[in-house]
Amino acid sequence: MNYSEKYQKWLSFADEATKAELISIENNEKEIEDRFYKDLAFGTGGLRGVMGAGSNRMNKYTVGKATLGLANYLKSKYSGEIKVALAYDSRNNSAYFAKVSAEIFANCGLKVFLYDTLVPVPVLSFTTAYLGCNAGVMITASHNPKEYNGYKVYDNRGCQFCTEDAKNAIGFINQIEDFTSIPFGNASKENITMIGEETLSAYLAEVKKQSLFEEKSDLKIVYTPLHGTGNIPVRRMLEGLDVTVVKEQELPDGNFSTVRSPNPEEKDALTIAIEKAKEIGADLVLGTDPDCDRVGIAVKADNGEYVLFTGNQTGALLVKFVLEMKKSTLNPKSTLVKTIVTSELGANIGRKYGLIIEETLTGFKYIGDKINKYEDSGEQEFVIGYEESYGYLVGTHARDKDAVVSAMLICQMAAWYKNQGKTLIDGMNEIYAEYGYYLDSLDPFVLKGKDGAEKIQSLMTYFRENGTALFDGIKKIIDFSAGVGDLPKENVLKFIWNDGSWMAVRPSGTEPKIKVYYSVQDASRENAEKRLADIRKIIGNIIK
């Protein structure tokens, strides 16, 4: 069925609001094509897309199809009572999509535990296992712009669906071709249980167990939840510290009205928080994204300005701090897990402390899956996992990145350094002095629509065919689509230079982007910056 036929089919079954939206674009062929040329697919973060009517959009029908398919998969996998935990973030339509999903699960005979308020991703991850559920669903598009929403699916231990579960669930989802068969609405209330404070408190108690440094300190912190779910849980974990919350960004707002994008990876997301920090002379700025699984920081320098840290820098600092605090309990099983596009700096710190280092594909679900495997085998013990995109986890209370525990530990780390008369900038410079200078960066190139998807595919082909000729000093190119070790196959290329510097190219699994990651190692910061600029220029010319 081509996109025009799918458009007509939707007009035949859609409710009045959806039909009106579709009729409003009837003279816009390009818009119709973009909304119907494909179906939303599961990527590194599950189902995610722009909200609106169409098979390539997030709406009640695509959410309903995913939910019915997931319910059918769970019924094929489990016998007896099947339980699902459901939560949502502060995005527009998140609470609505959660309600739609809860009713469909209930109408399929499943027992649903639905949060009565918005909560972070790691809370849903924890809740799924804590309540003995067979699966969990989080309605969120993480750090994406306001137009997006998404649907993340978790297994019975709170880990996002990995290769086998995702493949099987997608099979059941794809079997649903008749949208009129989706059992919307009128759910039996006895199949839906509302949950809230008791479960959230149980999660926070587990986070508190990861605390590593509670000595008194005069550290001053500015925190912004960026209109998301972090406000209450993060502030509860920072009780007793001097924390100022950015009032303009404190309350939930699905339009994220004070920022261009609610993504702490982007420089301007913390602008208002930094202004507040300058006003009160704060040492540290913290910002969590809407579903509170990522955290970004800025640190006051000697000149009074604030320095934004990359995810790799914060990760390396956390590794050093956590391992130093836990060094008496480390053992030959202790393990650090990072992704293939994350800097080697934190891994090298881990190696110095005697840790096993493991790598996964991009996507925190693979780190969560490692925790599951360690739990099953008993051969390794998870200590810390992180990825360059501002996601960290200490503890096994959750199986996804957790900005609540990360915010607590970052503040404790900053207090530990301050009590020594140092800042996190000093701590970072000490690491560079010991391990060498690492300059890491990311260029995300947005290529929207069908044309963009085709260009991304052609760019990956170009890099595969011409990679060795693009740069001098390439030691090897790793093509993860061919399979590397026990990692699942994935469309990622990694170029490694003779000195250990590297560049990786991968299409995003959840956004219309091709991402290029860089990690340049050099004794000199100036040399590293020049070299990175040269590489980025070449890449920019190819892609643009």
Coordinates of C-alpha atoms in Angstrom, one line a residue:
M1 CA 0.0 0.0 0.0
N2 CA 1.5 3.4 -1.0
Y3 CA 1.3 6.5 1.0
S4 CA -1.8 7.9 -0.9
E5 CA -3.7 4.7 -0.3
K6 CA -2.8 4.7 3.4
Y7 CA -4.0 8.3 3.7
Q8 CA -7.4 7.3 2.2
K9 CA -7.6 4.3 4.5
W10 CA -7.1 6.5 7.6
L11 CA -9.8 8.9 6.4
S12 CA -12.2 5.9 6.3
F13 CA -11.8 4.9 10.0
A14 CA -10.4 7.9 11.9
D15 CA -12.3 9.7 14.6
E16 CA -13.6 13.2 13.8
A17 CA -10.6 15.1 15.2
T18 CA -8.1 13.0 13.3
K19 CA -10.1 13.1 10.2
A20 CA -10.3 16.9 10.4
E21 CA -6.5 17.1 10.7
L22 CA -6.0 14.8 7.7
I23 CA -8.5 16.8 5.6
S24 CA -6.6 20.0 6.4
I25 CA -3.5 18.6 4.5
E26 CA -5.4 17.1 1.5
N27 CA -3.7 19.6 -0.9
N28 CA -0.2 19.2 0.5
E29 CA 1.2 16.1 -1.2
K30 CA 4.6 16.4 0.5
E31 CA 3.0 16.5 3.9
I32 CA 0.8 13.5 3.1
E33 CA 3.9 11.6 1.9
D34 CA 5.9 12.3 5.1
R35 CA 3.0 11.3 7.3
F36 CA 2.3 8.0 5.5
Y37 CA 5.4 6.8 3.6
K38 CA 6.3 4.5 6.5
D39 CA 5.1 3.3 9.9
L40 CA 6.8 4.5 13.1
A41 CA 9.4 1.9 14.0
F42 CA 11.2 0.8 17.2
G43 CA 14.7 2.2 17.5
T44 CA 17.2 2.7 20.3
G45 CA 14.5 4.4 22.4
G46 CA 11.4 2.4 21.3
L47 CA 8.6 4.2 19.4
R48 CA 9.3 7.9 18.9
G49 CA 8.1 10.5 16.5
V50 CA 6.4 13.9 15.8
M51 CA 2.8 14.0 17.2
G52 CA 0.0 14.3 14.7
A53 CA -2.3 12.2 12.4
G54 CA -0.7 9.5 10.2
S55 CA 1.1 6.2 10.3
N56 CA 4.5 8.0 10.7
R57 CA 3.3 10.1 13.6
M58 CA 2.6 9.6 17.3
N59 CA -1.2 9.5 17.9
K60 CA -3.9 7.4 19.6
Y61 CA -3.8 4.9 16.7
T62 CA -0.1 4.3 16.5
V63 CA 0.1 4.1 20.3
G64 CA -3.0 1.8 20.2
K65 CA -1.4 -0.4 17.6
A66 CA 1.8 -0.7 19.7
T67 CA -0.1 -1.4 22.9
L68 CA -2.4 -4.1 21.4
G69 CA 0.7 -5.7 19.7
L70 CA 2.6 -5.6 23.0
A71 CA -0.4 -7.1 24.9
N72 CA -0.6 -9.9 22.4
Y73 CA 3.1 -10.6 22.7
L74 CA 3.0 -10.7 26.5
K75 CA 0.0 -13.1 26.4
S76 CA 2.0 -15.3 24.1
K77 CA 5.0 -15.2 26.4
Y78 CA 3.4 -15.5 29.9
S79 CA 0.5 -17.5 31.4
G80 CA -1.7 -16.5 34.3
E81 CA -2.1 -12.9 35.4
I82 CA -0.1 -10.5 33.3
K83 CA 0.9 -7.1 34.8
V84 CA 2.1 -3.9 33.2
A85 CA 3.4 -0.7 34.8
L86 CA 2.6 2.6 33.0
A87 CA 4.1 6.1 33.5
Y88 CA 4.4 9.3 31.6
D89 CA 6.4 12.5 31.5
S90 CA 5.4 16.2 31.2
R91 CA 5.1 16.3 27.4
N92 CA 1.9 17.3 25.6
N93 CA -0.4 14.2 25.3
S94 CA 1.8 12.0 27.5
A95 CA -0.9 11.6 30.2
Y96 CA -3.5 11.0 27.4
F97 CA -1.3 8.4 25.6
A98 CA -0.8 6.7 29.0
K99 CA -4.6 6.6 29.6
V100 CA -5.2 5.2 26.1
S101 CA -2.6 2.5 26.7
A102 CA -3.9 1.6 30.1
E103 CA -7.4 1.1 28.8
I104 CA -6.3 -1.1 25.9
F105 CA -4.1 -3.3 28.2
A106 CA -7.1 -3.5 30.6
N107 CA -9.5 -4.4 27.8
C108 CA -7.1 -7.2 26.7
G109 CA -7.3 -8.6 30.2
L110 CA -4.0 -7.4 31.6
K111 CA -3.6 -5.9 35.1
V112 CA -2.3 -2.3 34.8
F113 CA -0.5 -0.1 37.4
L114 CA -0.8 3.5 36.2
Y115 CA 1.0 6.4 37.9
D116 CA -1.3 9.2 39.0
T117 CA 1.3 11.8 38.3
L118 CA 4.2 12.4 36.0
V119 CA 7.5 10.6 37.0
P120 CA 11.0 10.1 35.6
V121 CA 12.0 7.2 33.4
P122 CA 14.1 5.5 36.1
V123 CA 11.1 5.4 38.4
L124 CA 9.1 3.4 35.8
S125 CA 12.1 1.1 35.3
F126 CA 12.3 0.5 39.1
T127 CA 8.5 0.2 39.4
T128 CA 8.2 -2.5 36.8
A129 CA 10.4 -4.9 38.8
Y130 CA 9.3 -3.6 42.2
L131 CA 5.6 -4.5 41.5
G132 CA 6.5 -7.8 39.8
C133 CA 5.2 -6.6 36.5
N134 CA 5.8 -8.6 33.2
A135 CA 6.5 -5.3 31.3
G136 CA 6.5 -1.5 31.7
V137 CA 5.7 1.3 29.4
M138 CA 6.9 4.9 29.6
I139 CA 5.3 7.6 27.5
T140 CA 8.2 10.0 26.8
A141 CA 10.3 11.4 24.0
S142 CA 13.1 12.1 26.4
H143 CA 15.0 15.3 25.4
N144 CA 13.4 15.8 22.0
P145 CA 11.7 19.1 21.0
K146 CA 8.1 19.7 22.0
E147 CA 6.6 18.3 18.7
Y148 CA 7.7 14.8 19.7
N149 CA 6.4 12.0 21.9
G150 CA 7.3 8.4 22.4
Y151 CA 6.6 4.9 23.8
K152 CA 9.4 3.0 25.6
V153 CA 8.9 -0.6 26.6
Y154 CA 10.6 -2.4 29.5
D155 CA 11.0 -6.1 30.4
N156 CA 10.1 -7.6 33.8
R157 CA 13.4 -6.4 35.3
G158 CA 13.0 -2.8 34.2
C159 CA 15.4 -3.0 31.2
Q160 CA 14.2 -1.6 27.9
F161 CA 13.4 -4.3 25.4
C162 CA 16.5 -5.5 23.7
T163 CA 17.0 -7.4 20.5
E164 CA 14.9 -10.6 21.0
D165 CA 12.0 -9.0 22.9
A166 CA 11.9 -6.0 20.5
K167 CA 11.9 -8.3 17.5
N168 CA 9.1 -10.5 18.9
A169 CA 7.0 -7.5 20.0
I170 CA 7.4 -5.8 16.6
G171 CA 6.2 -9.0 14.9
F172 CA 3.0 -8.9 16.9
I173 CA 2.6 -5.2 16.3
N174 CA 3.0 -5.6 12.6
Q175 CA 0.2 -8.2 12.5
I176 CA -2.3 -5.5 13.4
E177 CA -3.5 -4.0 10.2
D178 CA -7.1 -3.2 11.2
F179 CA -7.1 -0.1 13.4
T180 CA -10.8 -0.7 14.2
S181 CA -9.8 -3.9 16.0
I182 CA -8.0 -1.9 18.7
P183 CA -10.1 -1.9 21.9
F184 CA -10.1 1.7 22.8
G185 CA -11.8 3.1 25.9
N186 CA -14.4 1.8 28.4
A187 CA -11.9 -0.3 30.4
S188 CA -12.9 -2.2 33.4
K189 CA -11.7 -0.2 36.4
E190 CA -10.8 -3.3 38.3
N191 CA -8.0 -4.0 35.8
I192 CA -6.4 -0.5 36.4
T193 CA -4.7 0.3 39.7
M194 CA -3.5 3.9 40.3
I195 CA -0.1 4.1 42.0
G196 CA 1.9 7.1 43.3
E197 CA 3.7 8.2 46.4
E198 CA 4.3 4.8 48.0
T199 CA 6.1 3.4 44.9
L200 CA 8.0 6.7 44.3
S201 CA 9.2 6.7 47.9
A202 CA 10.4 3.1 47.6
Y203 CA 12.4 4.1 44.5
L204 CA 13.9 7.1 46.3
A205 CA 14.9 4.9 49.2
E206 CA 16.9 2.7 46.8
V207 CA 18.5 5.8 45.3
K208 CA 19.5 7.0 48.7
K209 CA 21.4 3.7 49.3
Q210 CA 23.9 4.8 46.5
S211 CA 24.9 7.9 48.6
L212 CA 28.7 8.1 48.9
F213 CA 29.6 11.5 50.5
E214 CA 27.4 13.3 53.1
E215 CA 29.9 15.5 54.9
K216 CA 28.8 19.1 55.4
S217 CA 29.8 21.5 52.7
D218 CA 29.0 25.1 51.7
L219 CA 28.4 24.1 48.1
K220 CA 25.8 26.2 46.3
I221 CA 23.7 24.6 43.6
V222 CA 21.3 25.9 41.0
Y223 CA 18.9 23.2 39.6
T224 CA 16.5 23.3 36.7
P225 CA 14.1 20.4 35.8
L226 CA 13.6 22.1 32.4
H227 CA 9.8 21.8 32.8
G228 CA 10.0 18.1 33.3
T229 CA 9.6 15.3 35.8
G230 CA 12.8 15.8 37.9
N231 CA 11.6 18.6 40.1
I232 CA 10.2 16.6 43.0
P233 CA 12.4 13.5 43.0
V234 CA 15.7 15.4 42.5
R235 CA 14.9 18.0 45.1
R236 CA 14.0 15.3 47.6
M237 CA 17.4 13.6 47.0
L238 CA 19.2 17.0 47.5
E239 CA 17.5 17.8 50.8
G240 CA 20.0 19.4 53.2
L241 CA 22.0 21.0 50.4
D242 CA 21.9 24.6 49.4
V243 CA 19.8 24.3 46.3
T244 CA 18.1 27.1 44.3
V245 CA 15.5 25.9 41.7
V246 CA 15.0 27.9 38.6
K247 CA 11.4 29.2 39.1
E248 CA 10.7 29.8 35.4
Q249 CA 11.4 26.1 34.6
E250 CA 10.2 24.5 37.8
L251 CA 6.7 23.4 36.7
P252 CA 5.7 20.9 34.0
D253 CA 5.2 22.5 30.6
G254 CA 4.9 20.4 27.5
N255 CA 5.7 23.4 25.3
F256 CA 9.1 23.9 27.1
S257 CA 8.4 27.6 26.7
T258 CA 11.6 28.9 28.1
V259 CA 14.0 26.9 26.0
R260 CA 14.6 26.2 22.3
S261 CA 15.0 22.5 23.2
P262 CA 14.8 20.8 26.6
N263 CA 18.1 18.9 26.0
P264 CA 20.9 19.4 28.5
E265 CA 23.3 18.3 25.8
E266 CA 22.7 21.6 24.0
K267 CA 24.5 24.6 25.2
D268 CA 21.6 27.0 25.5
A269 CA 19.4 24.7 27.6
L270 CA 21.1 25.8 30.8
T271 CA 21.2 29.6 29.9
I272 CA 18.6 30.7 32.4
A273 CA 20.0 28.4 35.2
I274 CA 23.5 29.9 34.6
E275 CA 22.1 33.4 34.8
K276 CA 20.6 32.5 38.2
A277 CA 23.9 30.9 39.2
K278 CA 25.8 34.1 38.4
E279 CA 23.3 36.1 40.4
I280 CA 23.7 34.1 43.6
G281 CA 27.3 32.9 43.1
A282 CA 26.5 29.2 42.8
D283 CA 29.3 26.7 42.4
L284 CA 27.3 24.2 40.3
V285 CA 24.5 24.2 37.8
L286 CA 22.4 21.1 37.2
G287 CA 19.8 20.5 34.5
T288 CA 17.7 17.4 33.9
D289 CA 15.7 16.6 30.8
P290 CA 11.9 16.2 30.7
D291 CA 11.9 12.5 31.6
C292 CA 14.9 13.0 34.0
D293 CA 17.1 10.3 32.7
R294 CA 19.9 12.7 31.5
V295 CA 21.7 15.4 33.4
G296 CA 23.9 18.3 32.3
I297 CA 26.1 20.4 34.4
A298 CA 28.0 23.7 34.4
V299 CA 30.7 24.7 36.8
K300 CA 31.9 28.1 38.1
A301 CA 35.4 28.9 37.0
D302 CA 37.9 31.2 38.7
N303 CA 36.9 34.1 36.5
G304 CA 33.3 33.8 37.5
E305 CA 32.1 32.3 34.2
Y306 CA 30.4 28.9 34.0
V307 CA 32.0 26.1 32.1
L308 CA 29.6 23.5 30.5
F309 CA 30.8 19.9 30.8
T310 CA 30.3 17.3 28.2
G311 CA 28.8 13.9 29.0
N312 CA 32.2 12.3 28.6
Q313 CA 33.8 14.7 31.1
T314 CA 31.0 14.3 33.7
G315 CA 31.2 10.5 33.2
A316 CA 35.0 10.4 33.7
L317 CA 34.7 12.5 36.9
L318 CA 31.9 10.3 38.2
V319 CA 33.9 7.1 37.5
K320 CA 36.9 8.6 39.4
F321 CA 34.7 9.7 42.3
V322 CA 32.6 6.5 42.6
L323 CA 35.6 4.2 42.4
E324 CA 37.6 6.3 44.9
M325 CA 34.6 6.2 47.4
K326 CA 34.0 2.4 46.8
K327 CA 37.6 1.3 46.4
S328 CA 37.5 -0.8 49.6
T329 CA 34.6 -2.9 48.2
L330 CA 35.9 -3.3 44.6
N331 CA 36.8 -6.9 43.6
P332 CA 37.8 -8.8 40.5
K333 CA 34.1 -9.0 39.4
S334 CA 33.6 -5.2 39.5
T335 CA 32.6 -3.9 36.1
L336 CA 32.2 -0.6 34.2
V337 CA 30.0 -0.6 31.1
K338 CA 30.1 2.1 28.4
T339 CA 28.9 2.5 24.9
I340 CA 31.0 2.2 21.7
V341 CA 30.7 6.0 21.1
T342 CA 31.7 7.0 24.6
S343 CA 35.3 8.2 25.3
E344 CA 38.0 5.9 26.6
L345 CA 38.9 8.3 29.4
G346 CA 36.5 6.9 31.9
A347 CA 37.3 3.4 30.9
N348 CA 41.0 4.0 31.4
I349 CA 40.3 5.3 34.9
G350 CA 38.3 2.2 35.6
R351 CA 41.1 0.0 34.3
K352 CA 43.5 1.7 36.8
Y353 CA 41.2 0.7 39.6
G354 CA 41.2 -2.8 38.3
L355 CA 37.7 -2.9 36.8
I356 CA 36.5 -5.1 34.0
I357 CA 35.5 -2.8 31.1
E358 CA 32.7 -3.8 28.8
E359 CA 31.3 -2.0 25.7
T360 CA 27.8 -2.0 24.3
L361 CA 26.1 -0.6 21.3
T362 CA 24.5 2.9 21.6
G363 CA 21.4 2.9 23.7
F364 CA 21.2 2.5 27.5
K365 CA 19.1 -0.6 27.1
Y366 CA 22.2 -2.5 26.2
I367 CA 23.8 -1.4 29.5
G368 CA 20.6 -2.5 31.4
D369 CA 20.8 -5.9 29.5
K370 CA 24.4 -6.3 30.8
I371 CA 23.1 -5.8 34.4
N372 CA 20.5 -8.5 33.8
K373 CA 23.2 -10.9 32.5
Y374 CA 25.5 -10.2 35.5
E375 CA 22.6 -10.9 37.8
D376 CA 21.9 -14.2 36.1
S377 CA 25.5 -15.5 35.9
G378 CA 27.0 -14.0 39.1
E379 CA 30.3 -13.7 37.2
Q380 CA 30.5 -9.9 37.2
E381 CA 29.2 -7.1 39.4
F382 CA 27.9 -3.8 37.9
V383 CA 29.5 -0.7 39.5
I384 CA 28.8 2.1 37.0
G385 CA 27.5 2.5 33.5
Y386 CA 27.3 5.6 31.3
E387 CA 27.1 7.0 27.8
E388 CA 28.4 10.2 26.3
S389 CA 24.9 11.6 25.8
Y390 CA 24.6 12.6 29.5
G391 CA 23.2 9.3 30.8
Y392 CA 24.7 7.6 33.9
L393 CA 23.7 4.9 36.3
V394 CA 25.1 3.8 39.7
G395 CA 23.2 1.0 41.4
T396 CA 20.9 -1.7 40.0
H397 CA 17.6 -0.3 41.3
A398 CA 16.9 0.8 37.8
R399 CA 18.0 -0.7 34.4
D400 CA 18.0 2.6 32.5
K401 CA 20.0 5.8 32.9
D402 CA 19.0 7.7 36.0
A403 CA 19.4 11.5 36.4
V404 CA 18.0 11.3 40.0
V405 CA 20.8 9.2 41.3
S406 CA 23.3 11.0 39.0
A407 CA 22.3 14.4 40.3
M408 CA 22.7 13.3 43.9
L409 CA 26.2 11.8 43.2
I410 CA 27.3 14.8 41.1
C411 CA 26.4 17.2 44.0
Q412 CA 28.2 14.9 46.5
M413 CA 31.2 14.8 44.1
A414 CA 31.3 18.6 43.8
A415 CA 31.0 18.9 47.7
W416 CA 33.9 16.4 48.1
Y417 CA 36.1 18.5 45.8
K418 CA 35.0 21.8 47.4
N419 CA 35.9 20.5 50.8
Q420 CA 39.4 20.0 49.4
G421 CA 39.4 23.6 48.1
K422 CA 38.8 22.4 44.5
T423 CA 36.2 22.7 41.8
L424 CA 35.1 20.0 39.3
I425 CA 37.2 21.9 36.8
D426 CA 40.2 21.2 39.0
G427 CA 39.2 17.6 39.2
M428 CA 38.9 17.4 35.4
N429 CA 42.3 18.9 35.0
E430 CA 43.8 16.5 37.4
I431 CA 42.4 13.6 35.3
Y432 CA 43.8 15.1 32.1
A433 CA 47.2 15.5 33.8
E434 CA 47.2 11.8 34.7
Y435 CA 45.6 10.2 31.7
G436 CA 46.2 12.7 28.8
Y437 CA 43.9 15.2 27.1
Y438 CA 40.7 13.9 25.5
L439 CA 38.6 16.2 23.3
D440 CA 35.2 14.8 22.6
S441 CA 32.4 16.2 20.4
L442 CA 29.2 15.3 18.6
D443 CA 27.7 16.7 15.4
P444 CA 24.1 15.8 14.8
F445 CA 22.9 16.5 11.2
V446 CA 19.1 16.7 10.9
L447 CA 17.7 15.3 7.6
K448 CA 13.9 15.2 7.8
G449 CA 11.4 13.2 5.8
K450 CA 11.7 10.6 3.2
D451 CA 14.4 12.5 1.3
G452 CA 16.3 12.8 4.5
A453 CA 16.1 9.1 5.3
E454 CA 17.3 8.3 1.8
K455 CA 20.2 10.7 2.2
I456 CA 21.2 9.2 5.5
Q457 CA 21.3 5.8 3.9
S458 CA 23.4 7.1 1.0
L459 CA 25.8 8.8 3.4
M460 CA 26.4 5.6 5.3
T461 CA 27.2 3.8 2.0
Y462 CA 29.6 6.7 1.0
F463 CA 31.5 6.4 4.3
R464 CA 31.7 2.6 3.9
E465 CA 33.1 2.8 0.4
N466 CA 35.4 5.8 0.9
G467 CA 36.3 5.8 4.6
T468 CA 40.0 4.9 4.3
A469 CA 40.6 7.6 1.8
L470 CA 39.1 10.4 3.8
F471 CA 41.7 10.8 6.5
D472 CA 45.4 10.1 7.0
G473 CA 46.6 7.7 9.8
I474 CA 43.5 5.5 10.0
K475 CA 44.5 2.3 11.7
K476 CA 41.2 0.4 11.1
I477 CA 37.5 0.9 10.4
I478 CA 35.0 -1.2 12.4
D479 CA 31.7 -1.8 10.7
F480 CA 29.2 -2.9 13.4
S481 CA 26.7 -3.8 10.8
A482 CA 28.8 -6.9 10.0
G483 CA 28.7 -8.0 13.6
V484 CA 31.5 -7.4 16.2
G485 CA 32.0 -10.0 19.0
D486 CA 28.8 -10.7 20.8
L487 CA 27.2 -7.3 20.0
P488 CA 24.0 -7.2 17.9
K489 CA 24.5 -5.9 14.3
E490 CA 24.0 -2.2 14.0
N491 CA 24.4 0.4 11.3
V492 CA 27.5 2.1 12.9
L493 CA 31.0 2.8 11.5
K494 CA 33.9 3.6 13.7
F495 CA 37.2 5.0 12.3
I496 CA 40.2 4.5 14.6
W497 CA 43.5 6.4 14.2
N498 CA 46.9 5.0 15.1
D499 CA 47.1 7.1 18.3
G500 CA 43.7 5.8 19.6
S501 CA 41.7 8.8 18.5
W502 CA 38.4 7.8 16.8
M503 CA 35.3 9.0 14.9
A504 CA 32.0 7.2 14.7
V505 CA 29.1 7.6 12.3
R506 CA 25.6 6.3 13.0
P507 CA 22.0 7.1 12.0
S508 CA 19.8 7.9 15.1
G509 CA 17.4 5.2 15.9
T510 CA 14.7 7.6 17.0
E511 CA 15.2 10.9 15.2
P512 CA 15.8 12.1 11.6
K513 CA 19.5 12.5 12.2
I514 CA 22.9 11.2 11.3
K515 CA 25.2 11.6 14.2
V516 CA 29.0 11.9 14.0
Y517 CA 31.0 11.4 17.2
Y518 CA 34.6 12.5 17.7
S519 CA 37.2 11.6 20.3
V520 CA 40.7 13.1 19.8
Q521 CA 43.5 12.2 22.1
D522 CA 46.6 14.4 22.4
A523 CA 49.1 15.7 25.0
S524 CA 48.2 19.2 23.9
R525 CA 44.8 20.8 24.1
E526 CA 45.7 23.2 21.3
N527 CA 46.7 20.4 19.0
A528 CA 43.6 18.4 19.8
E529 CA 41.3 21.4 19.0
K530 CA 43.0 22.0 15.7
R531 CA 42.8 18.4 14.7
L532 CA 39.1 18.2 15.7
A533 CA 38.4 21.3 13.7
D534 CA 40.1 19.8 10.6
I535 CA 38.1 16.5 10.9
R536 CA 34.8 18.3 11.4
K537 CA 35.4 20.5 8.3
I538 CA 35.8 17.4 6.2
I539 CA 32.7 15.7 7.6
G540 CA 30.6 18.9 7.3
N541 CA 31.6 19.2 3.6
I542 CA 30.6 15.6 2.9
I543 CA 27.2 15.8 4.6
K544 CA 26.2 19.3 3.6

